[in-house]
């Protein structure tokens, strides 16, 4: 019955690999977000989708590509992983533009 | 774009005392100001929010005040308890239409000691 869920919870991979993180929400919200939280705990928005349409696209390397197959799902694909990509990635959802609810996070470690 | 500054970065209080965390924002068009609590290894969770048409909001031991003229807002926690220990983030956004682009402060690590 989790409202916003993410998989996987942990991801450990080598530099240069490609990986994906998945997010799903069962709140009926129409907007979903990806945030990155770095080692200093700083939270920064990366992308936002509203009803499958990309509406926020911050200054993020184009190795990061979000995809929203429907309004309940938002995935993040990362190509050619680099050491600096190590972080916790949070998905969030809202009934735009109201309160955002966060998923449990995916801790990505690039070796 | 929006810039949010948060102080202090760490705060240690004794159980039962009050804690105050302050934030300033730069975009005068920002109209939504949530506060999130993040326990170690967990997700940020909304604890209270305030919109620009209100100057103060209270929920049990937690209150938030907003001064639009000075562009600052504060979180007040009274009668602190050990379970209040966490990192607290303020955020600001200009909510319109379909998007709510939250800009977060850098966080305050609150430690409540016995």
Short mmCIF file of C-alpha atoms in Angstrom, two decimals:
data_model
loop_
_atom_site.label_atom_id
_atom_site.label_comp_id
_atom_site.label_asym_id
_atom_site.label_seq_id
_atom_site.Cartn_x
_atom_site.Cartn_y
_atom_site.Cartn_z
CA UNK A 1 0.00 0.00 0.00
CA UNK A 2 3.07 2.25 -0.35
CA UNK A 3 2.12 5.57 -1.94
CA UNK A 4 5.33 6.24 -3.91
CA UNK A 5 7.64 3.30 -4.50
CA UNK A 6 11.03 3.00 -6.18
CA UNK A 7 13.16 0.11 -7.36
CA UNK A 8 15.83 -0.79 -6.71
CA UNK A 9 16.59 0.52 -3.22
CA UNK A 10 20.32 0.08 -3.71
CA UNK A 11 22.31 0.05 -6.93
CA UNK A 12 26.05 -0.60 -7.07
CA UNK A 13 27.69 -0.53 -10.48
CA UNK A 14 30.89 0.16 -12.35
CA UNK A 15 31.79 3.37 -14.16
CA UNK A 16 30.64 3.37 -17.75
CA UNK A 17 27.64 1.11 -17.20
CA UNK A 18 24.03 2.02 -18.00
CA UNK A 19 21.35 1.64 -15.32
CA UNK A 20 17.67 2.40 -14.75
CA UNK A 21 15.61 3.34 -11.70
CA UNK A 22 11.84 2.88 -11.65
CA UNK A 23 9.19 4.81 -9.77
CA UNK A 24 5.49 4.17 -9.33
CA UNK A 25 2.80 6.05 -7.43
CA UNK A 26 -0.70 4.88 -6.54
CA UNK A 27 -1.97 8.25 -5.28
CA UNK A 28 -3.65 9.18 -8.55
CA UNK A 29 -1.36 12.19 -8.88
CA UNK A 30 -0.73 13.75 -12.27
CA UNK A 31 2.81 15.04 -11.73
CA UNK A 32 6.01 13.16 -10.92
CA UNK A 33 9.52 14.33 -10.20
CA UNK A 34 13.11 13.14 -9.93
CA UNK A 35 15.42 14.66 -7.33
CA UNK A 36 19.10 14.04 -6.63
CA UNK A 37 20.45 14.19 -3.07
CA UNK A 38 24.23 14.39 -2.96
CA UNK A 39 26.61 13.35 -0.21
CA UNK A 40 26.12 16.70 1.54
CA UNK A 41 22.36 16.04 1.66
CA UNK A 42 21.59 18.80 -0.84
CA UNK A 43 18.30 18.07 -2.65
CA UNK A 44 17.97 19.29 -6.22
CA UNK A 45 15.23 18.78 -8.75
CA UNK A 46 16.20 17.12 -12.02
CA UNK A 47 12.99 16.52 -13.98
CA UNK A 48 9.24 16.71 -13.72
CA UNK A 49 6.48 15.14 -15.81
CA UNK A 50 2.83 16.10 -15.86
CA UNK A 51 0.52 13.55 -17.50
CA UNK A 52 3.47 12.03 -19.36
CA UNK A 53 4.71 15.41 -20.61
CA UNK A 54 8.13 16.73 -19.58
CA UNK A 55 7.60 20.11 -17.90
CA UNK A 56 10.75 20.65 -15.84
CA UNK A 57 14.17 19.82 -17.23
CA UNK A 58 16.96 21.23 -15.11
CA UNK A 59 20.60 21.49 -16.14
CA UNK A 60 21.33 17.79 -16.08
CA UNK A 61 23.82 15.91 -18.30
CA UNK A 62 22.07 14.34 -21.27
CA UNK A 63 23.29 10.96 -20.01
CA UNK A 64 20.19 11.16 -17.80
CA UNK A 65 16.97 10.41 -19.64
CA UNK A 66 13.60 10.26 -17.91
CA UNK A 67 10.63 8.40 -19.35
CA UNK A 68 7.01 8.39 -18.25
CA UNK A 69 5.00 5.58 -19.87
CA UNK A 70 1.87 6.70 -18.00
CA UNK A 71 1.08 9.18 -15.27
CA UNK A 72 1.63 6.62 -12.51
CA UNK A 73 5.16 5.70 -13.59
CA UNK A 74 8.37 7.64 -14.06
CA UNK A 75 11.67 5.96 -14.87
CA UNK A 76 15.20 7.35 -14.96
CA UNK A 77 17.80 5.87 -17.26
CA UNK A 78 21.45 6.83 -16.83
CA UNK A 79 24.04 6.13 -19.51
CA UNK A 80 27.80 5.90 -19.09
CA UNK A 81 27.74 6.23 -15.32
CA UNK A 82 30.39 8.42 -13.69
CA UNK A 83 31.72 8.55 -10.12
CA UNK A 84 29.94 11.89 -9.61
CA UNK A 85 26.58 10.26 -10.27
CA UNK A 86 26.80 8.52 -6.90
CA UNK A 87 23.92 9.90 -4.85
CA UNK A 88 20.47 9.09 -3.57
CA UNK A 89 17.80 9.59 -6.21
CA UNK A 90 14.30 10.36 -4.98
CA UNK A 91 11.12 10.16 -6.96
CA UNK A 92 8.19 12.31 -5.83
CA UNK A 93 4.62 12.87 -6.94
CA UNK A 94 1.96 15.54 -6.49
CA UNK A 95 -1.44 16.56 -7.68
CA UNK A 96 0.08 19.54 -9.40
CA UNK A 97 1.01 21.95 -8.17
CA UNK A 98 0.30 20.84 -4.60
CA UNK A 99 2.27 18.98 -1.95
CA UNK A 100 4.98 16.62 -3.13
CA UNK A 101 5.29 13.14 -1.63
CA UNK A 102 8.63 11.41 -1.85
CA UNK A 103 9.52 7.80 -2.53
CA UNK A 104 12.00 5.87 -0.35
CA UNK A 105 14.98 6.70 -2.54
CA UNK A 106 17.51 4.71 -4.56
CA UNK A 107 21.09 4.83 -3.34
CA UNK A 108 23.35 4.67 -6.40
CA UNK A 109 27.03 3.90 -5.89
CA UNK A 110 29.34 4.08 -8.88
CA UNK A 111 32.70 2.35 -8.41
CA UNK B 1 16.03 31.35 -10.48
CA UNK B 2 15.05 30.85 -6.86
CA UNK B 3 17.72 30.66 -4.19
CA UNK B 4 16.93 29.46 -0.66
CA UNK B 5 19.31 29.93 2.25
CA UNK B 6 18.82 28.04 5.51
CA UNK B 7 20.32 28.57 8.97
CA UNK B 8 21.68 27.14 11.15
CA UNK B 9 23.25 24.09 9.52
CA UNK B 10 23.30 22.28 12.88
CA UNK B 11 21.24 22.85 15.99
CA UNK B 12 21.48 21.09 19.32
CA UNK B 13 18.77 21.60 21.94
CA UNK B 14 17.82 19.91 25.18
CA UNK B 15 14.64 17.92 25.34
CA UNK B 16 11.74 20.19 26.14
CA UNK B 17 13.38 23.31 24.71
CA UNK B 18 12.26 25.06 21.52
CA UNK B 19 14.05 24.96 18.19
CA UNK B 20 13.91 27.60 15.46
CA UNK B 21 15.16 27.20 11.89
CA UNK B 22 15.22 30.14 9.50
CA UNK B 23 15.12 30.38 5.73
CA UNK B 24 15.29 33.22 3.24
CA UNK B 25 14.29 33.12 -0.40
CA UNK B 26 15.10 35.32 -3.36
CA UNK B 27 12.14 35.08 -5.77
CA UNK B 28 9.36 37.42 -4.65
CA UNK B 29 6.92 35.41 -6.83
CA UNK B 30 7.38 32.27 -4.69
CA UNK B 31 4.09 31.41 -3.04
CA UNK B 32 4.46 27.98 -1.47
CA UNK B 33 6.82 27.11 1.40
CA UNK B 34 6.93 23.52 2.68
CA UNK B 35 9.12 22.04 5.41
CA UNK B 36 10.37 18.49 5.20
CA UNK B 37 11.87 16.25 7.88
CA UNK B 38 14.34 13.59 6.84
CA UNK B 39 15.45 10.92 9.28
CA UNK B 40 18.66 9.04 8.62
CA UNK B 41 18.32 6.79 5.58
CA UNK B 42 14.69 7.74 5.05
CA UNK B 43 12.70 9.82 2.61
CA UNK B 44 11.93 13.53 3.15
CA UNK B 45 8.48 13.81 4.73
CA UNK B 46 6.33 16.91 4.73
CA UNK B 47 5.69 18.18 8.24
CA UNK B 48 4.04 21.52 7.54
CA UNK B 49 3.61 23.99 4.71
CA UNK B 50 2.44 27.56 4.29
CA UNK B 51 1.18 29.54 1.34
CA UNK B 52 1.83 33.18 0.66
CA UNK B 53 -1.66 34.33 1.61
CA UNK B 54 -1.08 33.26 5.23
CA UNK B 55 1.40 34.67 7.76
CA UNK B 56 1.42 31.83 10.27
CA UNK B 57 0.32 28.22 10.54
CA UNK B 58 0.42 25.86 13.49
CA UNK B 59 0.07 22.11 13.88
CA UNK B 60 0.45 20.89 17.47
CA UNK B 61 4.11 21.50 18.44
CA UNK B 62 5.11 22.78 15.01
CA UNK B 63 4.53 26.25 13.62
CA UNK B 64 5.71 28.12 10.57
CA UNK B 65 5.78 31.89 10.07
CA UNK B 66 6.16 33.75 6.79
CA UNK B 67 7.28 37.33 6.22
CA UNK B 68 6.73 38.07 2.54
CA UNK B 69 8.15 41.56 2.73
CA UNK B 70 11.44 40.36 4.13
CA UNK B 71 11.27 37.13 2.12
CA UNK B 72 11.91 34.87 5.03
CA UNK B 73 10.10 32.04 6.78
CA UNK B 74 10.82 30.07 9.92
CA UNK B 75 10.04 26.72 11.50
CA UNK B 76 9.35 26.62 15.22
CA UNK B 77 9.29 23.36 17.17
CA UNK B 78 8.21 23.59 20.80
CA UNK B 79 8.70 21.03 23.57
CA UNK B 80 11.24 19.13 21.53
CA UNK B 81 11.51 15.38 21.92
CA UNK B 82 14.31 12.95 20.96
CA UNK B 83 12.25 11.75 18.00
CA UNK B 84 12.42 15.27 16.56
CA UNK B 85 16.11 14.63 15.85
CA UNK B 86 16.51 14.66 12.06
CA UNK B 87 17.55 16.90 9.16
CA UNK B 88 14.98 19.57 8.34
CA UNK B 89 14.69 21.18 4.91
CA UNK B 90 12.85 24.29 3.96
CA UNK B 91 11.80 24.83 0.36
CA UNK B 92 10.17 27.46 -1.81
CA UNK B 93 8.34 27.34 -5.10
CA UNK B 94 6.21 29.41 -7.42
CA UNK B 95 3.21 27.17 -7.88
CA UNK B 96 1.33 27.69 -11.10
CA UNK B 97 -0.43 25.45 -13.53
CA UNK B 98 1.05 22.00 -13.66
CA UNK B 99 4.44 22.42 -12.02
CA UNK B 100 5.76 22.93 -8.54
CA UNK B 101 9.49 23.43 -8.84
CA UNK B 102 10.75 23.17 -5.27
CA UNK B 103 14.06 24.81 -4.44
CA UNK B 104 15.42 23.39 -1.20
CA UNK B 105 17.55 24.94 1.50
CA UNK B 106 20.75 23.18 2.52
CA UNK B 107 19.20 21.53 5.56
CA UNK B 108 19.48 21.83 9.34
CA UNK B 109 20.58 18.87 11.40
CA UNK B 110 18.60 19.04 14.65
CA UNK B 111 19.81 17.03 17.62
CA UNK B 112 17.59 16.81 20.69
CA UNK B 113 19.56 15.67 23.70
CA UNK B 114 18.16 14.16 26.90
#
